[in-house]
Tab-separated table of C-alpha atoms in Angstrom:
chain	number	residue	atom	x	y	z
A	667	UNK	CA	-9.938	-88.988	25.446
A	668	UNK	CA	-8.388	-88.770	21.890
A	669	UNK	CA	-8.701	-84.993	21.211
A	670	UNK	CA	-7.505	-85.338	17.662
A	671	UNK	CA	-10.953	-87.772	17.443
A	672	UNK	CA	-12.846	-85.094	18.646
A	673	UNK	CA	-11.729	-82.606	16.679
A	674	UNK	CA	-12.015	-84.882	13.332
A	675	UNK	CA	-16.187	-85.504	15.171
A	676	UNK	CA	-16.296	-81.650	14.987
A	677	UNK	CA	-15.157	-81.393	11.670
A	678	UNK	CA	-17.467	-83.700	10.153
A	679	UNK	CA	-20.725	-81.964	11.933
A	680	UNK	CA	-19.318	-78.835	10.247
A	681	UNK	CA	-18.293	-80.285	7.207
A	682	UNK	CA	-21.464	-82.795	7.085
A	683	UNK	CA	-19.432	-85.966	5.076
A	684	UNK	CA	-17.020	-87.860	5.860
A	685	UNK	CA	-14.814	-86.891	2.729
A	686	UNK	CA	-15.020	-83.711	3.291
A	687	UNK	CA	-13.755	-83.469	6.752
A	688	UNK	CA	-10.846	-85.788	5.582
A	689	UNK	CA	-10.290	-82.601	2.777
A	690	UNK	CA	-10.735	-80.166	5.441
A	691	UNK	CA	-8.075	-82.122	8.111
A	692	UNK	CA	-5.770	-82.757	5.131
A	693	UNK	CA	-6.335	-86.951	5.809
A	694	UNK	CA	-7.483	-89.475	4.294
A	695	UNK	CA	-11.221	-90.593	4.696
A	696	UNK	CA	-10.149	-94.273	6.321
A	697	UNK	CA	-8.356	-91.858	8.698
A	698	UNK	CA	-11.676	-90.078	9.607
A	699	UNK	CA	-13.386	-93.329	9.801
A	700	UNK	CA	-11.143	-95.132	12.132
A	701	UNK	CA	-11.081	-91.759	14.503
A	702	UNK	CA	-14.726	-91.524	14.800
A	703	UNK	CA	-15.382	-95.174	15.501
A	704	UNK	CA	-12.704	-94.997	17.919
A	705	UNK	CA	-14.270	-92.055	19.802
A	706	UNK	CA	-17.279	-93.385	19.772
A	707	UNK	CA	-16.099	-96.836	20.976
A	708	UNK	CA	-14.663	-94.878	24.079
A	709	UNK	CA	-17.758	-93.426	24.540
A	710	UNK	CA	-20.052	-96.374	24.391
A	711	UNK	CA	-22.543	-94.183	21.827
A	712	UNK	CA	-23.253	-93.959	18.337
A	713	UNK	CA	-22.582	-90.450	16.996
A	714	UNK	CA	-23.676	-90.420	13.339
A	715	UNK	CA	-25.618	-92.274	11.101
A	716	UNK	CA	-24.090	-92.098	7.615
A	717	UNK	CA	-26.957	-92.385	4.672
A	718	UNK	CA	-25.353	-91.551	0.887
A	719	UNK	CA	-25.926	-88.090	1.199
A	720	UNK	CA	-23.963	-87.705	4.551
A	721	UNK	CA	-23.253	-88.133	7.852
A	722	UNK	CA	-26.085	-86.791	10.484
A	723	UNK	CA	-25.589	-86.566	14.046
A	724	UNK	CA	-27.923	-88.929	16.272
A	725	UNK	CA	-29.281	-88.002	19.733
A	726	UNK	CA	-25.824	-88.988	21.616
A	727	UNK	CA	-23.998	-87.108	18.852
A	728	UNK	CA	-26.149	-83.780	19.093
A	729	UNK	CA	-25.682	-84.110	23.081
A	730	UNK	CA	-22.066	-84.928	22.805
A	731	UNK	CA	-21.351	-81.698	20.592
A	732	UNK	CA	-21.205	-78.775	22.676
A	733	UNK	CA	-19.570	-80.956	24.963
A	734	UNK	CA	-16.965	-81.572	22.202
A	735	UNK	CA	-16.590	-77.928	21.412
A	736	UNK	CA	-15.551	-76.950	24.953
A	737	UNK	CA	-12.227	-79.556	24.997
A	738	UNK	CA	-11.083	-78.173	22.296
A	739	UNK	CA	-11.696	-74.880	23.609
A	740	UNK	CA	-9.783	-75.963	26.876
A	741	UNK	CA	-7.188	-77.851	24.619
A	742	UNK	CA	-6.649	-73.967	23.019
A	743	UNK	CA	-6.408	-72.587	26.943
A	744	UNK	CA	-3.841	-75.432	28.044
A	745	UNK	CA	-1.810	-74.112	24.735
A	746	UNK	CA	-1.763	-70.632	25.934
A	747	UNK	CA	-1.046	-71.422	29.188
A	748	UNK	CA	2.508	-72.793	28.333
A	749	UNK	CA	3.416	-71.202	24.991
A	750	UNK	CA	2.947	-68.390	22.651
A	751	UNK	CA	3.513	-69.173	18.488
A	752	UNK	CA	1.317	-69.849	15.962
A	753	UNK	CA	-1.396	-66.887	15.405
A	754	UNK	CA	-4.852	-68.671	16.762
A	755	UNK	CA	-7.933	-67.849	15.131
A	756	UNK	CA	-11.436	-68.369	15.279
A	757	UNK	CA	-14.014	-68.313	12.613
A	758	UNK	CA	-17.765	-70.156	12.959
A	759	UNK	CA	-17.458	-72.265	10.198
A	760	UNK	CA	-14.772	-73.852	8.072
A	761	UNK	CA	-17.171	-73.162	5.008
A	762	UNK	CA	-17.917	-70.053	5.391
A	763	UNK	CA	-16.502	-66.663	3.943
A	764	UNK	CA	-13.818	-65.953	7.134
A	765	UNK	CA	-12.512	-69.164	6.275
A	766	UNK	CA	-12.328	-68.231	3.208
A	767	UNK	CA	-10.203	-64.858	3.880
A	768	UNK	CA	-7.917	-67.002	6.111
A	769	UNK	CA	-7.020	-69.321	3.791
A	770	UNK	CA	-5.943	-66.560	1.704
A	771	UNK	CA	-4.077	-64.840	4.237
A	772	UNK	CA	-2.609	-68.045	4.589
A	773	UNK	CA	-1.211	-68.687	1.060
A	774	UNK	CA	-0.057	-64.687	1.260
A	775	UNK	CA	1.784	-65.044	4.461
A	776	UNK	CA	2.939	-68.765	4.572
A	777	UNK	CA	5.305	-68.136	7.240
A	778	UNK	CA	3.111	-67.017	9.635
A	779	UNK	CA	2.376	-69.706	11.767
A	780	UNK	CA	-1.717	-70.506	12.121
A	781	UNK	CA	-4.025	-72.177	14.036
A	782	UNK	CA	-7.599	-72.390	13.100
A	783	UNK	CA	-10.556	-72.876	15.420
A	784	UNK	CA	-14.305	-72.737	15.810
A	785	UNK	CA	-15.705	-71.899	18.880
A	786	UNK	CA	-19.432	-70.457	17.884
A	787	UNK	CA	-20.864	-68.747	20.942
A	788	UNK	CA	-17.382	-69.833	23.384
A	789	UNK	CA	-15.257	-67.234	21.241
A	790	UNK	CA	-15.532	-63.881	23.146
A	791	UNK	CA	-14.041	-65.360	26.285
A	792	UNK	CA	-11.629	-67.331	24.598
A	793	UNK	CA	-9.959	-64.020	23.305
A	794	UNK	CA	-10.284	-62.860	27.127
A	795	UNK	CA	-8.522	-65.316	28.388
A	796	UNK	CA	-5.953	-65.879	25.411
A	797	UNK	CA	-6.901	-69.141	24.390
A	798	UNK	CA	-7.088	-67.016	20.828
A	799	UNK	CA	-5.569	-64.553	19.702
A	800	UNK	CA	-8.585	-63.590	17.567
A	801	UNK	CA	-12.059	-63.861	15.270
A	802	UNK	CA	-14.250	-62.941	12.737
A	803	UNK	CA	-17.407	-61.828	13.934
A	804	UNK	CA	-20.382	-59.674	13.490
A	805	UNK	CA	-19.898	-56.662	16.127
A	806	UNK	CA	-23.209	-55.875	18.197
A	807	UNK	CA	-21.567	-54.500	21.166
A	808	UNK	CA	-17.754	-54.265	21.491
A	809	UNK	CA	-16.609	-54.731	25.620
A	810	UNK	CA	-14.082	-52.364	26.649
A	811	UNK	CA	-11.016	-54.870	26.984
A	812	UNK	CA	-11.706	-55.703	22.704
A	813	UNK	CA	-10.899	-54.226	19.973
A	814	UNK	CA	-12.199	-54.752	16.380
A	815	UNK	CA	-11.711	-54.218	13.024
A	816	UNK	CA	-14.538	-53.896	9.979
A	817	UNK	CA	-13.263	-56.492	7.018
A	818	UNK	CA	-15.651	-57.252	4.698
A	819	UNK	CA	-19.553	-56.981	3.609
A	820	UNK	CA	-20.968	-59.962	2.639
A	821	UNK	CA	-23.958	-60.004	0.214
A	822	UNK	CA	-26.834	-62.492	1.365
A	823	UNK	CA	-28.105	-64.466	-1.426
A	824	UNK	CA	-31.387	-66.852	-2.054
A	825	UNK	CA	-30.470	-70.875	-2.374
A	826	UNK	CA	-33.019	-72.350	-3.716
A	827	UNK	CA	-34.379	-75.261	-5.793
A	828	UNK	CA	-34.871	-75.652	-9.761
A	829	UNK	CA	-38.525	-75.901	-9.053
A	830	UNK	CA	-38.967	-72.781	-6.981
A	831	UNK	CA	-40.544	-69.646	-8.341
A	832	UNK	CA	-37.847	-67.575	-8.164
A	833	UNK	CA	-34.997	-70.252	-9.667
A	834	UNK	CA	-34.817	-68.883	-12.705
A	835	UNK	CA	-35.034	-64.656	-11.955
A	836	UNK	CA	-31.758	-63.026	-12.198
A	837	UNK	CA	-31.838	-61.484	-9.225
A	838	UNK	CA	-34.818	-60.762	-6.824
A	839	UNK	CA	-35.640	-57.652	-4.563
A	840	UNK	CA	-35.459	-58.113	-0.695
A	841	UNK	CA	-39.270	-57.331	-0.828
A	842	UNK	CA	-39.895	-59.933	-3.179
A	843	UNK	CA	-39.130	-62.539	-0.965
A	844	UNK	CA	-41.825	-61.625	1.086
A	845	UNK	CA	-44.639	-64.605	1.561
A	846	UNK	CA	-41.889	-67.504	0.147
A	847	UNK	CA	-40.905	-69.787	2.779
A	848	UNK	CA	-37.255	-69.293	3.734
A	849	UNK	CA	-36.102	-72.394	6.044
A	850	UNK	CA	-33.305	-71.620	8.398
A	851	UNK	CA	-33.018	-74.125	11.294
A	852	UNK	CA	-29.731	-72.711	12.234
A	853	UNK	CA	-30.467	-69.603	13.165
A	854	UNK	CA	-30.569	-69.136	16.710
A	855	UNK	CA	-32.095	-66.561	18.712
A	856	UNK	CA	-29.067	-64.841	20.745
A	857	UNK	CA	-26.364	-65.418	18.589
A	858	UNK	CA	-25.099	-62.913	15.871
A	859	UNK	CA	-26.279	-64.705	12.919
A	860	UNK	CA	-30.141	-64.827	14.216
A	861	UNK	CA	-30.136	-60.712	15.354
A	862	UNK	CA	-29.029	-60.474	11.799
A	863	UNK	CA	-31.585	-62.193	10.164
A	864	UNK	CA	-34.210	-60.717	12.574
A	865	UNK	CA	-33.728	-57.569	11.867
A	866	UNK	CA	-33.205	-57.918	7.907
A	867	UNK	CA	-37.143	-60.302	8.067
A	868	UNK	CA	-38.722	-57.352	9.960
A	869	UNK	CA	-36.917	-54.296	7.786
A	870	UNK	CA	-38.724	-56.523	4.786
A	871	UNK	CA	-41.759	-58.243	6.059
A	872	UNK	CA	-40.543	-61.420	5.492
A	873	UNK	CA	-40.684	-64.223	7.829
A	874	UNK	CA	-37.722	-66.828	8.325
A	875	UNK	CA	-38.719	-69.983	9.856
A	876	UNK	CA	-36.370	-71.930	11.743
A	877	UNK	CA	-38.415	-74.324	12.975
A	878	UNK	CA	-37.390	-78.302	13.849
A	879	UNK	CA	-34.267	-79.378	15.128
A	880	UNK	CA	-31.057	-78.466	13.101
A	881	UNK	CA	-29.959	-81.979	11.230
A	882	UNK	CA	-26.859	-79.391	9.835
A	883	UNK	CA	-27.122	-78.160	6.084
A	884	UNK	CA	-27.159	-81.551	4.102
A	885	UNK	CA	-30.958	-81.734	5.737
A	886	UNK	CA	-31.975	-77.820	4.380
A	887	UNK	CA	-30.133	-78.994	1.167
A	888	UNK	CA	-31.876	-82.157	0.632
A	889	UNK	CA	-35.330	-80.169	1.203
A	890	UNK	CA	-34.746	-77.106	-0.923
A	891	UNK	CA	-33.848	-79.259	-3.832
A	892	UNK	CA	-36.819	-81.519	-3.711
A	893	UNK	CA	-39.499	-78.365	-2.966
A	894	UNK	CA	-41.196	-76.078	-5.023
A	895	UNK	CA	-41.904	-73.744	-2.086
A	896	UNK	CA	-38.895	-73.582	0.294
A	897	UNK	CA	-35.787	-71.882	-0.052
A	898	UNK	CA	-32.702	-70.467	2.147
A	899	UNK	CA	-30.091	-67.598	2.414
A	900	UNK	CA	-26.618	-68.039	2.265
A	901	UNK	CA	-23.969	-65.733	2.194
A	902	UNK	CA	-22.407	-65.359	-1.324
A	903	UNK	CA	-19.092	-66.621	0.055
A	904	UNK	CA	-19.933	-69.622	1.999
A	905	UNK	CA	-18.905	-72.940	0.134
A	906	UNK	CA	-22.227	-74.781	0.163
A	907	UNK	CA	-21.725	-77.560	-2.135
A	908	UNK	CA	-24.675	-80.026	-2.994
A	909	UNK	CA	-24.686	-83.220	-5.090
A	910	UNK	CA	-25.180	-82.093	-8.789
A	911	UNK	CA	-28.718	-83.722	-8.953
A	912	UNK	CA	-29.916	-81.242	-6.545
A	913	UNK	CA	-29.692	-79.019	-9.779
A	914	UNK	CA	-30.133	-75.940	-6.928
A	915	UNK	CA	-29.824	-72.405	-7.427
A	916	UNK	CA	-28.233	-69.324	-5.892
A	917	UNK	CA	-30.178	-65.741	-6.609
A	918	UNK	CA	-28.533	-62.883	-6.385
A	919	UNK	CA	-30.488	-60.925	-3.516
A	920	UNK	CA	-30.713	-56.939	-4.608
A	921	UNK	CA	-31.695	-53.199	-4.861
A	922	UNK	CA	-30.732	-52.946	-1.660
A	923	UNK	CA	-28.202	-55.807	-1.165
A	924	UNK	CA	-28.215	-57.250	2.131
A	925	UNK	CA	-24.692	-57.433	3.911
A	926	UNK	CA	-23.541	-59.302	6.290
A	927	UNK	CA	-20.492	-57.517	7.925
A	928	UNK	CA	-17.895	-59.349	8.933
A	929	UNK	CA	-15.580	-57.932	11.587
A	930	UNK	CA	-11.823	-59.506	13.247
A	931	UNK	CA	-12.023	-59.113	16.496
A	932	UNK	CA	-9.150	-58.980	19.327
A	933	UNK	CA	-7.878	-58.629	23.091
A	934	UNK	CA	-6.779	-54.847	23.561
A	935	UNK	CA	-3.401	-54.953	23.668
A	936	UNK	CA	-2.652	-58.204	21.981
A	937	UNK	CA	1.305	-57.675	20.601
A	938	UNK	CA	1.356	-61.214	18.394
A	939	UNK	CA	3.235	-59.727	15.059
A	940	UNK	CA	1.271	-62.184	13.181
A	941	UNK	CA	-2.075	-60.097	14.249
A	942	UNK	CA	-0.422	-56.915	13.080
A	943	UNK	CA	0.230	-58.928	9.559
A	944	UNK	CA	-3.366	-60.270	9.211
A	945	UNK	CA	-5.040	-56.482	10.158
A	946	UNK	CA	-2.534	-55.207	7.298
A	947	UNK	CA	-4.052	-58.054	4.728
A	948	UNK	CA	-7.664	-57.650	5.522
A	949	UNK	CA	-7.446	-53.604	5.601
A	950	UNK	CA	-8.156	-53.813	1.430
A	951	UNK	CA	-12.013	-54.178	1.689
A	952	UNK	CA	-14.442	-51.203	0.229
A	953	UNK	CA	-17.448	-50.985	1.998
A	954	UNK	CA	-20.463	-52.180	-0.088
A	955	UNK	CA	-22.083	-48.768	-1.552
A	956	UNK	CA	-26.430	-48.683	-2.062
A	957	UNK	CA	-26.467	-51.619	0.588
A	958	UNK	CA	-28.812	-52.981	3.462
A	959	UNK	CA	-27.391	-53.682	6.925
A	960	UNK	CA	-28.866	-53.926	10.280
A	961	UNK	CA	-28.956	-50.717	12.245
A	962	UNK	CA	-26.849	-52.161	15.068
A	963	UNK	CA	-24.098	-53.356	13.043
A	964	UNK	CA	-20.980	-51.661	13.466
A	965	UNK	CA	-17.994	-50.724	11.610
A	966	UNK	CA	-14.738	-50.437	13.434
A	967	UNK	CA	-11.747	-48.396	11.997
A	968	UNK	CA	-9.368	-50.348	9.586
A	969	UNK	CA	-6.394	-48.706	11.225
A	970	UNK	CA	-3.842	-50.981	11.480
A	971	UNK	CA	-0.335	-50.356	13.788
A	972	UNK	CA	2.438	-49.726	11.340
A	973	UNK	CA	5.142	-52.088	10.951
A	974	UNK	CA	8.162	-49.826	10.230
């Protein structure tokens, strides 16, 4: 199997269009395209449907995607196996504010060598067993053989449509959100992102549905725009971009503002210089002051190993 097509199918689910996938591989669409009909002719299935607003995954694509995920976790493994180079790391969406901080890191320190990955829920082990050398993530519990280090908090903000009460307020109280419908299919009990949000509904009496199966974000876009009672949260850093007749909204969430806090975590003991080099550049961060954050979350030191 052509693990450059699966990684271009695993780009697209995360990126949602075709176009952007080919912006986030650095092809061209046609490339995309001809990759995705070739995996799919290997595997006999249909994979997406593509409508004008985007590319969904059918019922052979949603079964074929975790799947998907774990070669290219085991393509990561077979690298480590046989070489050390180019600094690996993971963040859970290409879109989303880690990404963001990489990409700067990046530009900063262009000759560091990088690899970029997204693992979701396979991450932890792939650090253990040096598939990666590390990722962003939200610390609940830190095992022994890990270390981590507190990078940024992220404020949560409302998404919502022009028609929705709230579209045009300024900024809105976490309390206020309380009996508005906030749709969030992706959040997933057992996973970082849904102990977050669990914690931050109960703290406020609010109640997040994520309900129905999880079509990706074109679907929640599509909805918010169109609804006078449904809206989402997004972090303020995650590039959510929309088609400009959606007209949506983002509301700044405060008084407290909600956090997300993002940590880089790492194997205890890992020596890659490159690691060293990314701790120094992410050790500039001032924790958020007056803010909400889950009781659980932790903050690791910032101490980074001097570099002579």
């Amino acid at each position: 199997m052509d693990l450059d097509a699966v990684r271009t199918f695993v780009a697209v689910v995360e990126a949602g269009r075709f176009q952007d996938a080919a912006t986030d591989l650095s092809i061209t669409q046609q490339a995309v395209s001809k990759r995705i009909a070739a995996l799919e002719k290997t595997l006999g299935a249909r994979l997406f449907t593509r409508t004008a607003r985007g590319a969904r995954l059918t019922g052979d694509g949603e079964a074929f995607l975790p799947h998907a995920r774990e070669l290219l976790a085991a393509e990561l493994r077979a690298l480590a196996s046989v070489r050390t180079g180019p600094l690996r790391i993971d963040v859970i969406g290409r879109r989303l504010c880690p990404a963001t901080l990489l990409r700067g890191f990046h530009e900063a320190h262009p000759d560091v060598a990088l690899e970029v990955a997204t693992l979701f829920d396979t991450a932890v082990a792939a650090i253990r067993d040096g598939s990666i050398d590390a990722s962003f993530r939200t610390v609940l519990a830190l095992p022994e053989d890990l270390e981590a280090q507190w990078v940024l908090d992220e404020p949560i903000q409302l998404l919502c449509g022009p028609g929705h009460p709230l579209a045009e307020s300024p900024s809105v109280a976490p309390a206020e959100l309380a009996g508005h419908r906030i749709w969030m299919p992706g959040v997933v009990p057992g996973t970082e992102w849904g102990a977050y949000y669990a914690e931050f509904a109960a703290a406020f009496g609010l109640s997040i549905d994520a309900a129905g199966p999880n079509f990706g974000t074109e679907v929640v876009l599509d909805t918010i725009a169109e609804s006078t009672e449904v809206a989402t949260l997004v972090g303020a850093g995650s590039r959510v971009l929309w088609p400009p007749e959606h007209d949506l909204r983002r509301v700044p969430v405060e008084e407290p503002v909600p956090v997300y806090p993002h940590s880089l975590v790492w194997r205890r003991g890992n020596a890659h210089p490159g690691l060293t080099t990314l701790r120094n550049y992410l050790a500039k961060s001032e924790r958020a002051a007056d803010a909400w954050r889950p009781n659980w979350a932790r903050y690791p030191s910032q101490a980074v190993p001097s570099t002579g």
